PDB file of C-alpha atoms in Angstrom:
ATOM      1  CA  MET A   1      25.883   8.939   2.551  1.00  0.00           C
ATOM      2  CA  ALA A   2      25.967  10.425  -0.888  1.00  0.00           C
ATOM      3  CA  GLY A   3      22.566  11.265  -2.293  1.00  0.00           C
ATOM      4  CA  LEU A   4      20.690  11.443   1.008  1.00  0.00           C
ATOM      5  CA  THR A   5      20.281  13.999   3.724  1.00  0.00           C
ATOM      6  CA  VAL A   6      18.679  13.471   7.084  1.00  0.00           C
ATOM      7  CA  ARG A   7      15.974  15.848   8.223  1.00  0.00           C
ATOM      8  CA  PRO A   8      16.390  17.268  11.726  1.00  0.00           C
ATOM      9  CA  ALA A   9      13.635  15.182  13.271  1.00  0.00           C
ATOM     10  CA  GLY A  10      13.789  16.904  16.647  1.00  0.00           C
ATOM     11  CA  ILE A  11      12.662  20.192  15.135  1.00  0.00           C
ATOM     12  CA  VAL A  12       9.739  18.674  13.268  1.00  0.00           C
ATOM     13  CA  ALA A  13       8.641  16.562  16.244  1.00  0.00           C
ATOM     14  CA  THR A  14       7.222  19.547  18.052  1.00  0.00           C
ATOM     15  CA  ASN A  15       4.851  20.173  15.115  1.00  0.00           C
ATOM     16  CA  ASP A  16       3.209  16.732  15.091  1.00  0.00           C
ATOM     17  CA  PRO A  17       2.455  15.266  18.523  1.00  0.00           C
ATOM     18  CA  ARG A  18       1.348  11.945  16.973  1.00  0.00           C
ATOM     19  CA  PHE A  19       4.983  11.076  16.352  1.00  0.00           C
ATOM     20  CA  ALA A  20       6.655  12.619  19.415  1.00  0.00           C
ATOM     21  CA  ARG A  21       7.125   9.267  21.212  1.00  0.00           C
ATOM     22  CA  VAL A  22       8.154   7.524  17.985  1.00  0.00           C
ATOM     23  CA  LEU A  23      10.842  10.124  17.336  1.00  0.00           C
ATOM     24  CA  GLU A  24      12.073   9.832  20.905  1.00  0.00           C
ATOM     25  CA  LEU A  25      12.483   6.075  20.452  1.00  0.00           C
ATOM     26  CA  ALA A  26      14.055   6.566  17.012  1.00  0.00           C
ATOM     27  CA  THR A  27      16.910   8.581  18.528  1.00  0.00           C
ATOM     28  CA  LYS A  28      17.918   5.391  20.353  1.00  0.00           C
ATOM     29  CA  GLN A  29      18.246   3.552  17.018  1.00  0.00           C
ATOM     30  CA  PRO A  30      21.029   5.313  15.119  1.00  0.00           C
ATOM     31  CA  HIS A  31      20.861   2.812  12.249  1.00  0.00           C
ATOM     32  CA  LEU A  32      17.080   2.873  11.848  1.00  0.00           C
ATOM     33  CA  TRP A  33      17.307   4.136   8.255  1.00  0.00           C
ATOM     34  CA  VAL A  34      20.248   1.926   7.184  1.00  0.00           C
ATOM     35  CA  GLY A  35      19.456  -1.158   5.130  1.00  0.00           C
ATOM     36  CA  PRO A  36      21.338  -4.457   4.962  1.00  0.00           C
ATOM     37  CA  SER A  37      23.369  -3.049   2.064  1.00  0.00           C
ATOM     38  CA  GLY A  38      24.904  -0.596   4.524  1.00  0.00           C
ATOM     39  CA  GLU A  39      23.288   2.332   2.712  1.00  0.00           C
ATOM     40  CA  ARG A  40      20.767   4.817   4.048  1.00  0.00           C
ATOM     41  CA  VAL A  41      17.228   4.353   2.784  1.00  0.00           C
ATOM     42  CA  ALA A  42      15.108   7.380   1.892  1.00  0.00           C
ATOM     43  CA  GLY A  43      11.915   7.761   3.885  1.00  0.00           C
ATOM     44  CA  SER A  44       9.993   7.974   0.608  1.00  0.00           C
ATOM     45  CA  GLU A  45      11.287   4.512  -0.378  1.00  0.00           C
ATOM     46  CA  VAL A  46      10.117   3.034   2.922  1.00  0.00           C
ATOM     47  CA  GLY A  47       6.777   4.821   2.570  1.00  0.00           C
ATOM     48  CA  SER A  48       6.403   3.439  -0.953  1.00  0.00           C
ATOM     49  CA  HIS A  49       7.218  -0.089   0.224  1.00  0.00           C
ATOM     50  CA  LEU A  50       4.577   0.145   2.946  1.00  0.00           C
ATOM     51  CA  GLY A  51       2.060   1.687   0.548  1.00  0.00           C
ATOM     52  CA  ALA A  52       2.612  -1.107  -1.971  1.00  0.00           C
ATOM     53  CA  THR A  53       2.155  -3.625   0.854  1.00  0.00           C
ATOM     54  CA  PHE A  54      -1.171  -2.028   1.748  1.00  0.00           C
ATOM     55  CA  MET A  55      -2.299  -2.102  -1.902  1.00  0.00           C
ATOM     56  CA  LEU A  56      -1.331  -5.772  -2.200  1.00  0.00           C
ATOM     57  CA  LEU A  57      -3.354  -6.666   0.891  1.00  0.00           C
ATOM     58  CA  GLU A  58      -6.306  -4.604  -0.358  1.00  0.00           C
ATOM     59  CA  ARG A  59      -6.185  -6.386  -3.726  1.00  0.00           C
ATOM     60  CA  ASP A  60      -5.436  -9.968  -2.677  1.00  0.00           C
ATOM     61  CA  GLY A  61      -6.738 -10.067   0.883  1.00  0.00           C
ATOM     62  CA  TRP A  62      -5.184 -10.209   4.317  1.00  0.00           C
ATOM     63  CA  LEU A  63      -4.735 -13.340   6.390  1.00  0.00           C
ATOM     64  CA  LEU A  64      -4.254 -13.361  10.127  1.00  0.00           C
ATOM     65  CA  LYS A  65      -2.103 -16.481   9.805  1.00  0.00           C
ATOM     66  CA  ARG A  66      -1.033 -18.738   6.990  1.00  0.00           C
ATOM     67  CA  ARG A  67      -2.176 -22.305   7.564  1.00  0.00           C
ATOM     68  CA  SER A  68       0.279 -25.016   6.650  1.00  0.00           C
ATOM     69  CA  ALA A  69      -2.431 -27.553   5.870  1.00  0.00           C
ATOM     70  CA  GLY A  70      -6.008 -27.409   4.664  1.00  0.00           C
ATOM     71  CA  PRO A  71      -7.676 -25.583   1.826  1.00  0.00           C
ATOM     72  CA  LEU A  72      -5.728 -23.085  -0.240  1.00  0.00           C
ATOM     73  CA  LEU A  73      -6.130 -19.619   1.219  1.00  0.00           C
ATOM     74  CA  LEU A  74      -6.080 -16.536  -0.935  1.00  0.00           C
ATOM     75  CA  GLY A  75      -4.323 -13.526   0.514  1.00  0.00           C
ATOM     76  CA  TRP A  76      -1.194 -12.715   2.466  1.00  0.00           C
ATOM     77  CA  THR A  77      -0.122 -12.277   6.035  1.00  0.00           C
ATOM     78  CA  LEU A  78       1.441  -8.885   6.740  1.00  0.00           C
ATOM     79  CA  SER A  79       4.909 -10.403   6.795  1.00  0.00           C
ATOM     80  CA  GLU A  80       4.342 -12.246   3.506  1.00  0.00           C
ATOM     81  CA  ALA A  81       2.997  -9.096   1.840  1.00  0.00           C
ATOM     82  CA  LEU A  82       6.064  -7.080   2.895  1.00  0.00           C
ATOM     83  CA  TRP A  83       8.279  -9.820   1.460  1.00  0.00           C
ATOM     84  CA  GLN A  84       6.250  -9.996  -1.750  1.00  0.00           C
ATOM     85  CA  VAL A  85       6.771  -6.255  -2.335  1.00  0.00           C
ATOM     86  CA  ARG A  86      10.503  -6.810  -1.830  1.00  0.00           C
ATOM     87  CA  SER A  87      10.449  -9.690  -4.301  1.00  0.00           C
ATOM     88  CA  ASN A  88       8.291  -8.134  -7.027  1.00  0.00           C
ATOM     89  CA  GLY A  89      10.551  -5.140  -7.582  1.00  0.00           C
ATOM     90  CA  LEU A  90       8.339  -2.486  -5.972  1.00  0.00           C
ATOM     91  CA  GLY A  91      10.735  -2.571  -3.032  1.00  0.00           C
ATOM     92  CA  ASP A  92      14.120  -4.058  -2.239  1.00  0.00           C
ATOM     93  CA  ALA A  93      16.000  -5.630   0.653  1.00  0.00           C
ATOM     94  CA  ASP A  94      16.839  -2.218   2.120  1.00  0.00           C
ATOM     95  CA  SER A  95      13.319  -0.770   2.046  1.00  0.00           C
ATOM     96  CA  TRP A  96      11.981  -4.090   3.388  1.00  0.00           C
ATOM     97  CA  ALA A  97      14.363  -4.143   6.366  1.00  0.00           C
ATOM     98  CA  VAL A  98      13.801  -0.491   7.293  1.00  0.00           C
ATOM     99  CA  ALA A  99      10.021  -0.818   6.861  1.00  0.00           C
ATOM    100  CA  ARG A 100      10.044  -3.716   9.347  1.00  0.00           C
ATOM    101  CA  ARG A 101      12.015  -1.636  11.855  1.00  0.00           C
ATOM    102  CA  CYS A 102       9.659   1.305  11.443  1.00  0.00           C
ATOM    103  CA  LEU A 103       6.578  -0.891  11.951  1.00  0.00           C
ATOM    104  CA  ASN A 104       8.099  -2.186  15.190  1.00  0.00           C
ATOM    105  CA  LEU A 105       8.974   1.347  16.282  1.00  0.00           C
ATOM    106  CA  ILE A 106       5.410   2.606  15.773  1.00  0.00           C
ATOM    107  CA  LEU A 107       4.014  -0.347  17.722  1.00  0.00           C
ATOM    108  CA  GLU A 108       6.521   0.133  20.530  1.00  0.00           C
ATOM    109  CA  ALA A 109       5.580   3.796  20.820  1.00  0.00           C
ATOM    110  CA  ARG A 110       1.867   2.975  20.875  1.00  0.00           C
ATOM    111  CA  SER A 111       2.138   0.202  23.431  1.00  0.00           C
ATOM    112  CA  GLU A 112       4.835   1.777  25.601  1.00  0.00           C
ATOM    113  CA  SER A 113       5.981  -1.796  26.129  1.00  0.00           C
ATOM    114  CA  GLY A 114       9.712  -1.407  25.660  1.00  0.00           C
ATOM    115  CA  GLY A 115       9.567  -3.435  22.466  1.00  0.00           C
ATOM    116  CA  ALA A 116       7.166  -4.789  19.873  1.00  0.00           C
ATOM    117  CA  ASP A 117       7.256  -7.132  16.913  1.00  0.00           C
ATOM    118  CA  PHE A 118       4.891  -6.380  14.031  1.00  0.00           C
ATOM    119  CA  GLU A 119       4.673 -10.057  13.020  1.00  0.00           C
ATOM    120  CA  ALA A 120       3.512 -11.176  16.455  1.00  0.00           C
ATOM    121  CA  TRP A 121       1.208  -8.136  16.662  1.00  0.00           C
ATOM    122  CA  SER A 122      -0.364  -8.833  13.249  1.00  0.00           C
ATOM    123  CA  GLU A 123      -1.013 -12.478  14.155  1.00  0.00           C
ATOM    124  CA  LYS A 124      -2.617 -11.735  17.505  1.00  0.00           C
ATOM    125  CA  ARG A 125      -5.961 -13.492  17.859  1.00  0.00           C
ATOM    126  CA  GLY A 126      -8.766 -11.054  17.130  1.00  0.00           C
ATOM    127  CA  ARG A 127      -6.624  -8.714  14.999  1.00  0.00           C
ATOM    128  CA  ARG A 128      -8.615  -7.049  12.202  1.00  0.00           C
ATOM    129  CA  PHE A 129      -7.521  -5.834   8.787  1.00  0.00           C
ATOM    130  CA  GLY A 130      -8.497  -2.271   9.697  1.00  0.00           C
ATOM    131  CA  GLU A 131      -5.826  -2.295  12.401  1.00  0.00           C
ATOM    132  CA  VAL A 132      -3.221  -3.657   9.977  1.00  0.00           C
ATOM    133  CA  ARG A 133      -4.228  -1.060   7.386  1.00  0.00           C
ATOM    134  CA  ASP A 134      -3.933   1.751   9.936  1.00  0.00           C
ATOM    135  CA  LEU A 135      -0.493   0.538  11.050  1.00  0.00           C
ATOM    136  CA  LEU A 136       0.763   0.431   7.454  1.00  0.00           C
ATOM    137  CA  LEU A 137      -0.593   3.888   6.623  1.00  0.00           C
ATOM    138  CA  ILE A 138       0.658   5.651   9.771  1.00  0.00           C
ATOM    139  CA  THR A 139       4.083   4.009   9.426  1.00  0.00           C
ATOM    140  CA  ALA A 140       4.291   5.061   5.769  1.00  0.00           C
ATOM    141  CA  GLU A 141       3.395   8.615   6.798  1.00  0.00           C
ATOM    142  CA  PHE A 142       6.057   8.573   9.515  1.00  0.00           C
ATOM    143  CA  ALA A 143       8.690   7.347   7.042  1.00  0.00           C
ATOM    144  CA  ARG A 144       7.824   9.996   4.469  1.00  0.00           C
ATOM    145  CA  LEU A 145       7.785  12.801   7.047  1.00  0.00           C
ATOM    146  CA  TYR A 146      10.831  11.899   9.127  1.00  0.00           C
ATOM    147  CA  GLY A 147      13.024   9.589   7.076  1.00  0.00           C
ATOM    148  CA  PRO A 148      16.068  10.718   5.140  1.00  0.00           C
ATOM    149  CA  GLU A 149      15.372  12.545   1.899  1.00  0.00           C
ATOM    150  CA  ALA A 150      16.736  11.530  -1.461  1.00  0.00           C
ATOM    151  CA  VAL A 151      18.804  14.329  -2.982  1.00  0.00           C
ATOM    152  CA  ARG A 152      19.024  14.524  -6.753  1.00  0.00           C
TER     153      ARG A 152
END
């Protein structure tokens, strides 16, 4: 794609063992960094989307689940916060879609389960904001380190 280059992740993987399993799984997803527009998304864009999501949750609060009835709850679920960043112009449909894939990839690598869904994970009974925060920050770091680079 014009404007982006892909870093050779296999070379870098040997330098950071935290992401070795993630990178192994990523090789099985050739379109990991491609958004719904059909264009490649820079790792920095995905990292920024995830960082903005973290800041939104820090500012407004995190909810394990959104209740459909009852008193008004302040805050966002993880899924809602990702969508809000897409909607408020700090991200877009491409960075949103790739961020979701990357979150799932990190969780799959951690759990060694053969698959993981960040929405189900974030709504698991007993989940704490510290765990959500850590997932967002490590996934943002992964995206910035191993995602495609924007070329000017």
